[in-house]
Amino acid sequence: MFRTDDLKQNNIHLSRRLALGLILAAAMMPGLALAQAKEPLQVVASFSILADLAKQVGGDRVRVVSLVGPNADTHVFRATPQDAKIVKEADLLIVNGLGFDGFMPRLVKSSGSKARIVTASNGLNPLEKPKSGGHDHGHGHAHDHGKHDPHAWQSIDAVKIYVSNIRDGLIAADKEGEAVFRANAGKYLAELDRAKTEIAALLASIPRDNRLGIVNHDSFRYFTRDFGIRIEGARGLSTETEPSAQDIARIVRAARERKAKAVFLENVADPRIAEKLAKETGARLGGTLYSDALTDEKGPAPTYLALMRHNAKTIAEALKD
């Protein structure tokens, strides 16, 4: 029979062997402890849609901050000293480019940031700014869009380019995370393809004569190109100024001639403009579209994919009759 002292002695030896084994295992895998202790990459995106894309690709290896938050309008954003501090402390900055977030170059310079910068739209073949009708009101200010339409995220195909650029930027900033970033990006690109197929099928059900809607500013041209739906803006590419009388008259005339079915609100724009257009044209108010910003977690568009699906469903329901 075993004595109590023998059992105690055996337990002590077992505990010592287990502790020694753990120490040896840790010594054989020093990178594991370092990887677990590594702080997430500090990523700053200019606005909420880019922030979501960075989270999808970066996963747990990134901590993402959006300078322009949910339901906020990047067109009228003005940076604060706190924003400069956030930018200075970033490891990676993600901007849209094409003049949309034109406040960023000055903010980066004034903050003294040394962060790597990813321009998400690099490699994209952007749409040119409309040559007539709705006109941009930037007039050389920080949000002047130049000759291109910057709202490329309204195209899922364009966002696939965004995702690839963000993936490559994250890898350059955190080489140890390359396998994670590539896996996350690959999974998300497949989700984007599925979403595009779903949206195309949904919008294909809209009768050919019903495919015109009106929105506050000209932010859906990439969407209309991809899916064959016409969503005209009452003003140009920016929300910085009120639409002119000529803008309103042009949209009202086009809406009446083509029998527009719906006027849509936007989460970043004054609803009174849409309400006026609905009254002038006789079109119904078709619900809210999310053009330049996500909602918070409680809203219907807290992620990019949720935004695209919500917009497609809203448009389809408003234009189907």
Short mmCIF file of C-alpha atoms in Angstrom, two decimals:
data_model
loop_
_atom_site.label_atom_id
_atom_site.label_comp_id
_atom_site.label_asym_id
_atom_site.label_seq_id
_atom_site.Cartn_x
_atom_site.Cartn_y
_atom_site.Cartn_z
CA MET A 1 0.00 0.00 0.00
CA PHE A 2 1.12 3.58 -0.69
CA ARG A 3 1.81 5.72 2.30
CA THR A 4 0.54 9.32 2.49
CA ASP A 5 4.12 10.62 2.46
CA ASP A 6 4.81 8.70 -0.78
CA LEU A 7 1.76 10.22 -2.47
CA LYS A 8 2.78 13.72 -1.45
CA GLN A 9 6.30 13.14 -2.73
CA ASN A 10 5.00 11.86 -6.08
CA ASN A 11 2.76 14.91 -6.47
CA ILE A 12 5.68 17.22 -5.80
CA HIS A 13 7.80 15.47 -8.46
CA LEU A 14 4.90 15.60 -10.94
CA SER A 15 4.37 19.32 -10.35
CA ARG A 16 8.06 20.03 -10.82
CA ARG A 17 8.17 18.05 -14.09
CA LEU A 18 5.10 19.89 -15.39
CA ALA A 19 6.57 23.29 -14.53
CA LEU A 20 9.87 22.34 -16.18
CA GLY A 21 8.03 21.19 -19.30
CA LEU A 22 6.18 24.49 -19.58
CA ILE A 23 9.43 26.43 -19.18
CA LEU A 24 11.14 24.35 -21.89
CA ALA A 25 8.15 24.77 -24.25
CA ALA A 26 8.23 28.55 -23.79
CA ALA A 27 11.97 28.58 -24.42
CA MET A 28 11.47 26.64 -27.66
CA MET A 29 8.80 29.10 -28.89
CA PRO A 30 9.96 32.58 -27.89
CA GLY A 31 8.04 34.15 -30.76
CA LEU A 32 4.74 32.96 -29.31
CA ALA A 33 5.10 34.97 -26.11
CA LEU A 34 6.24 38.02 -28.07
CA ALA A 35 3.33 37.74 -30.51
CA GLN A 36 0.85 37.54 -27.62
CA ALA A 37 2.40 40.57 -25.94
CA LYS A 38 2.57 42.65 -29.14
CA GLU A 39 0.36 45.73 -29.08
CA PRO A 40 -2.21 46.01 -31.91
CA LEU A 41 -1.23 48.17 -34.85
CA GLN A 42 -2.62 51.69 -34.40
CA VAL A 43 -4.62 52.41 -37.57
CA VAL A 44 -6.36 55.71 -38.29
CA ALA A 45 -8.88 55.93 -41.14
CA SER A 46 -10.15 59.21 -42.49
CA PHE A 47 -13.83 58.16 -42.33
CA SER A 48 -16.04 55.35 -41.08
CA ILE A 49 -16.30 53.21 -44.22
CA LEU A 50 -12.53 52.92 -44.51
CA ALA A 51 -12.35 52.15 -40.79
CA ASP A 52 -14.67 49.18 -41.23
CA LEU A 53 -12.61 47.83 -44.15
CA ALA A 54 -9.46 48.11 -42.02
CA LYS A 55 -11.14 46.17 -39.20
CA GLN A 56 -12.27 43.44 -41.58
CA VAL A 57 -8.74 42.93 -42.91
CA GLY A 58 -6.79 43.66 -39.72
CA GLY A 59 -8.86 41.66 -37.26
CA ASP A 60 -7.40 41.42 -33.76
CA ARG A 61 -4.00 42.70 -34.89
CA VAL A 62 -5.27 46.27 -35.35
CA ARG A 63 -6.91 48.98 -33.30
CA VAL A 64 -8.80 51.29 -35.67
CA VAL A 65 -9.92 54.87 -35.12
CA SER A 66 -12.08 56.81 -37.60
CA LEU A 67 -11.50 60.57 -37.69
CA VAL A 68 -14.94 61.21 -39.19
CA GLY A 69 -17.31 59.05 -37.22
CA PRO A 70 -20.66 57.33 -37.88
CA ASN A 71 -23.36 59.48 -39.51
CA ALA A 72 -20.86 62.35 -39.88
CA ASP A 73 -20.18 64.23 -43.11
CA THR A 74 -16.57 64.10 -44.33
CA HIS A 75 -17.28 66.93 -46.79
CA VAL A 76 -17.59 69.44 -43.94
CA PHE A 77 -15.15 67.90 -41.47
CA ARG A 78 -12.73 70.22 -39.67
CA ALA A 79 -9.85 68.64 -37.77
CA THR A 80 -9.20 69.45 -34.09
CA PRO A 81 -6.01 69.32 -31.99
CA GLN A 82 -7.21 65.96 -30.65
CA ASP A 83 -7.39 64.65 -34.22
CA ALA A 84 -3.80 65.80 -34.78
CA LYS A 85 -2.73 63.87 -31.67
CA ILE A 86 -4.49 60.73 -32.93
CA VAL A 87 -2.80 61.02 -36.32
CA LYS A 88 0.62 61.61 -34.76
CA GLU A 89 0.36 58.41 -32.71
CA ALA A 90 -0.80 56.25 -35.63
CA ASP A 91 1.27 53.45 -37.15
CA LEU A 92 -0.80 53.47 -40.35
CA LEU A 93 -3.09 56.05 -41.95
CA ILE A 94 -5.76 55.06 -44.47
CA VAL A 95 -7.24 57.70 -46.78
CA ASN A 96 -9.67 57.50 -49.67
CA GLY A 97 -7.89 59.88 -52.02
CA LEU A 98 -9.51 61.45 -55.10
CA GLY A 99 -9.94 64.65 -53.08
CA PHE A 100 -12.60 63.25 -50.76
CA ASP A 101 -10.57 63.55 -47.56
CA GLY A 102 -8.52 66.54 -48.65
CA PHE A 103 -8.02 67.65 -45.04
CA MET A 104 -5.62 64.76 -44.45
CA PRO A 105 -2.39 66.09 -46.04
CA ARG A 106 -2.46 69.23 -43.92
CA LEU A 107 -3.42 67.27 -40.82
CA VAL A 108 -0.55 64.82 -41.32
CA LYS A 109 1.91 67.69 -41.83
CA SER A 110 0.72 69.71 -38.84
CA SER A 111 0.71 66.65 -36.56
CA GLY A 112 4.25 65.64 -37.44
CA SER A 113 3.07 62.08 -38.07
CA LYS A 114 5.57 59.60 -39.49
CA ALA A 115 2.93 56.94 -40.14
CA ARG A 116 2.79 54.95 -43.34
CA ILE A 117 -0.07 56.18 -45.56
CA VAL A 118 -2.34 53.93 -47.62
CA THR A 119 -4.46 55.57 -50.33
CA ALA A 120 -7.28 53.07 -50.69
CA SER A 121 -8.30 54.17 -54.20
CA ASN A 122 -4.83 53.67 -55.75
CA GLY A 123 -5.08 51.64 -58.93
CA LEU A 124 -8.75 52.48 -59.42
CA ASN A 125 -10.06 53.81 -62.74
CA PRO A 126 -12.29 56.55 -61.27
CA LEU A 127 -15.30 58.17 -62.84
CA GLU A 128 -14.78 61.72 -63.97
CA LYS A 129 -16.72 64.50 -62.32
CA PRO A 130 -19.98 65.29 -64.16
CA LYS A 131 -19.32 67.83 -66.91
CA SER A 132 -22.78 69.33 -66.68
CA GLY A 133 -25.75 69.40 -64.40
CA GLY A 134 -24.84 68.82 -60.77
CA HIS A 135 -21.58 70.64 -60.12
CA ASP A 136 -19.05 70.44 -57.37
CA HIS A 137 -18.91 73.39 -55.00
CA GLY A 138 -15.43 72.76 -53.64
CA HIS A 139 -13.85 75.80 -55.31
CA GLY A 140 -10.38 74.76 -54.24
CA HIS A 141 -11.19 74.21 -50.57
CA ALA A 142 -10.00 71.22 -48.56
CA HIS A 143 -12.79 69.07 -49.98
CA ASP A 144 -12.44 70.04 -53.65
CA HIS A 145 -12.71 66.79 -55.61
CA GLY A 146 -10.72 67.88 -58.64
CA LYS A 147 -11.72 66.14 -61.84
CA HIS A 148 -12.83 62.79 -60.37
CA ASP A 149 -15.82 61.49 -58.46
CA PRO A 150 -14.40 60.24 -55.13
CA HIS A 151 -17.40 58.14 -54.01
CA ALA A 152 -15.90 54.93 -55.37
CA TRP A 153 -16.87 52.83 -52.32
CA GLN A 154 -20.39 52.76 -53.76
CA SER A 155 -18.96 50.18 -56.18
CA ILE A 156 -18.23 46.77 -54.66
CA ASP A 157 -15.66 46.15 -57.40
CA ALA A 158 -13.85 49.33 -56.38
CA VAL A 159 -13.92 48.29 -52.72
CA LYS A 160 -12.16 45.08 -53.67
CA ILE A 161 -9.28 47.31 -54.81
CA TYR A 162 -9.55 49.24 -51.53
CA VAL A 163 -9.29 45.98 -49.58
CA SER A 164 -6.20 44.85 -51.50
CA ASN A 165 -4.49 48.19 -50.87
CA ILE A 166 -5.36 48.09 -47.17
CA ARG A 167 -4.11 44.49 -46.92
CA ASP A 168 -0.78 45.44 -48.51
CA GLY A 169 -0.44 48.47 -46.25
CA LEU A 170 -1.05 46.40 -43.14
CA ILE A 171 1.51 43.82 -44.24
CA ALA A 172 4.09 46.56 -44.82
CA ALA A 173 3.45 47.92 -41.33
CA ASP A 174 3.26 44.52 -39.57
CA LYS A 175 5.08 41.79 -41.49
CA GLU A 176 4.46 39.24 -38.74
CA GLY A 177 0.75 39.53 -39.41
CA GLU A 178 0.96 38.84 -43.15
CA ALA A 179 -0.71 35.42 -43.01
CA VAL A 180 -3.57 36.81 -40.91
CA PHE A 181 -4.09 39.83 -43.16
CA ARG A 182 -4.07 37.72 -46.32
CA ALA A 183 -6.53 35.22 -44.87
CA ASN A 184 -8.89 37.94 -43.61
CA ALA A 185 -8.73 39.83 -46.90
CA GLY A 186 -9.40 36.69 -48.92
CA LYS A 187 -12.43 35.84 -46.81
CA TYR A 188 -13.79 39.38 -47.05
CA LEU A 189 -13.26 39.58 -50.82
CA ALA A 190 -15.40 36.46 -51.16
CA GLU A 191 -18.09 38.10 -49.01
CA LEU A 192 -18.01 41.14 -51.27
CA ASP A 193 -18.55 38.96 -54.34
CA ARG A 194 -21.55 37.29 -52.70
CA ALA A 195 -23.03 40.65 -51.74
CA LYS A 196 -22.67 41.98 -55.28
CA THR A 197 -24.51 38.94 -56.67
CA GLU A 198 -27.33 39.36 -54.12
CA ILE A 199 -27.70 43.08 -54.82
CA ALA A 200 -27.68 42.64 -58.59
CA ALA A 201 -30.45 40.04 -58.34
CA LEU A 202 -32.51 42.28 -56.06
CA LEU A 203 -32.24 45.37 -58.27
CA ALA A 204 -32.88 43.41 -61.46
CA SER A 205 -36.49 43.03 -60.32
CA ILE A 206 -37.14 46.79 -60.67
CA PRO A 207 -39.14 47.57 -63.84
CA ARG A 208 -37.07 49.26 -66.55
CA ASP A 209 -39.26 52.41 -66.52
CA ASN A 210 -38.95 52.84 -62.75
CA ARG A 211 -35.17 53.09 -62.47
CA LEU A 212 -34.82 56.75 -61.51
CA GLY A 213 -34.55 58.13 -57.99
CA ILE A 214 -33.33 61.44 -56.56
CA VAL A 215 -30.94 62.00 -53.69
CA ASN A 216 -29.38 64.98 -51.95
CA HIS A 217 -25.90 64.99 -53.50
CA ASP A 218 -24.26 63.18 -56.39
CA SER A 219 -22.79 60.27 -54.48
CA PHE A 220 -24.23 57.17 -56.17
CA ARG A 221 -22.77 57.31 -59.68
CA TYR A 222 -20.58 54.24 -59.12
CA PHE A 223 -23.58 52.36 -57.75
CA THR A 224 -25.73 53.32 -60.73
CA ARG A 225 -22.98 52.34 -63.17
CA ASP A 226 -22.66 48.88 -61.61
CA PHE A 227 -26.34 48.10 -61.17
CA GLY A 228 -28.18 50.05 -63.88
CA ILE A 229 -30.17 52.25 -61.47
CA ARG A 230 -30.17 56.03 -61.91
CA ILE A 231 -29.89 57.98 -58.64
CA GLU A 232 -29.46 61.68 -59.46
CA GLY A 233 -28.12 64.23 -57.00
CA ALA A 234 -29.72 67.61 -56.42
CA ARG A 235 -26.25 69.11 -56.04
CA GLY A 236 -22.77 68.10 -57.09
CA LEU A 237 -20.25 65.81 -55.46
CA SER A 238 -20.08 67.73 -52.17
CA THR A 239 -22.57 68.64 -49.44
CA GLU A 240 -20.63 71.78 -48.44
CA THR A 241 -23.10 74.26 -49.92
CA GLU A 242 -26.81 74.38 -50.59
CA PRO A 243 -27.98 73.39 -54.07
CA SER A 244 -28.60 76.36 -56.31
CA ALA A 245 -31.97 77.24 -57.80
CA GLN A 246 -30.61 75.94 -61.11
CA ASP A 247 -29.73 72.60 -59.48
CA ILE A 248 -33.22 72.24 -58.05
CA ALA A 249 -34.87 73.23 -61.32
CA ARG A 250 -32.74 70.75 -63.28
CA ILE A 251 -33.58 67.86 -60.99
CA VAL A 252 -37.28 68.71 -60.83
CA ARG A 253 -37.45 68.92 -64.62
CA ALA A 254 -35.65 65.60 -65.09
CA ALA A 255 -37.77 63.92 -62.42
CA ARG A 256 -41.01 65.05 -64.02
CA GLU A 257 -39.93 64.15 -67.54
CA ARG A 258 -38.76 60.69 -66.54
CA LYS A 259 -41.43 60.17 -63.88
CA ALA A 260 -39.05 59.59 -60.98
CA LYS A 261 -40.64 57.31 -58.42
CA ALA A 262 -38.81 58.30 -55.24
CA VAL A 263 -36.71 60.92 -53.50
CA PHE A 264 -34.29 59.49 -50.94
CA LEU A 265 -32.97 61.03 -47.77
CA GLU A 266 -29.27 60.74 -46.84
CA ASN A 267 -27.86 60.23 -43.37
CA VAL A 268 -25.26 62.99 -43.92
CA ALA A 269 -27.55 65.60 -45.47
CA ASP A 270 -30.32 68.00 -44.51
CA PRO A 271 -33.66 66.15 -45.01
CA ARG A 272 -35.46 69.38 -45.92
CA ILE A 273 -33.91 69.33 -49.40
CA ALA A 274 -35.29 65.86 -50.12
CA GLU A 275 -38.67 66.85 -48.71
CA LYS A 276 -38.77 69.90 -51.00
CA LEU A 277 -37.84 67.82 -54.03
CA ALA A 278 -40.52 65.26 -53.23
CA LYS A 279 -43.11 68.02 -53.03
CA GLU A 280 -41.94 69.67 -56.27
CA THR A 281 -41.80 66.43 -58.28
CA GLY A 282 -44.68 64.48 -56.82
CA ALA A 283 -42.35 61.57 -56.07
CA ARG A 284 -42.63 59.66 -52.80
CA LEU A 285 -40.03 59.83 -50.04
CA GLY A 286 -38.27 56.52 -50.43
CA GLY A 287 -36.40 56.19 -47.16
CA THR A 288 -32.82 56.91 -46.11
CA LEU A 289 -29.73 55.92 -48.06
CA TYR A 290 -26.26 55.78 -46.53
CA SER A 291 -23.86 57.46 -48.89
CA ASP A 292 -20.68 58.70 -47.20
CA ALA A 293 -20.84 57.28 -43.67
CA LEU A 294 -21.85 54.23 -41.70
CA THR A 295 -24.31 54.33 -38.83
CA ASP A 296 -23.38 53.44 -35.27
CA GLU A 297 -23.88 49.86 -34.05
CA LYS A 298 -27.57 50.46 -33.35
CA GLY A 299 -28.30 51.71 -36.87
CA PRO A 300 -29.08 49.72 -40.03
CA ALA A 301 -25.64 50.22 -41.63
CA PRO A 302 -22.87 49.68 -39.04
CA THR A 303 -20.62 47.97 -41.61
CA TYR A 304 -19.89 48.47 -45.29
CA LEU A 305 -21.71 45.30 -46.35
CA ALA A 306 -24.72 46.24 -44.23
CA LEU A 307 -24.70 49.68 -45.88
CA MET A 308 -24.72 48.25 -49.39
CA ARG A 309 -27.45 45.73 -48.63
CA HIS A 310 -29.58 48.34 -46.86
CA ASN A 311 -29.27 50.81 -49.75
CA ALA A 312 -30.16 48.17 -52.33
CA LYS A 313 -33.18 47.00 -50.37
CA THR A 314 -34.39 50.58 -49.80
CA ILE A 315 -34.01 51.47 -53.49
CA ALA A 316 -35.72 48.27 -54.65
CA GLU A 317 -38.71 48.75 -52.35
CA ALA A 318 -39.14 52.41 -53.34
CA LEU A 319 -38.87 51.89 -57.11
CA LYS A 320 -40.58 48.53 -57.61
CA ASP A 321 -44.13 49.90 -58.13
#
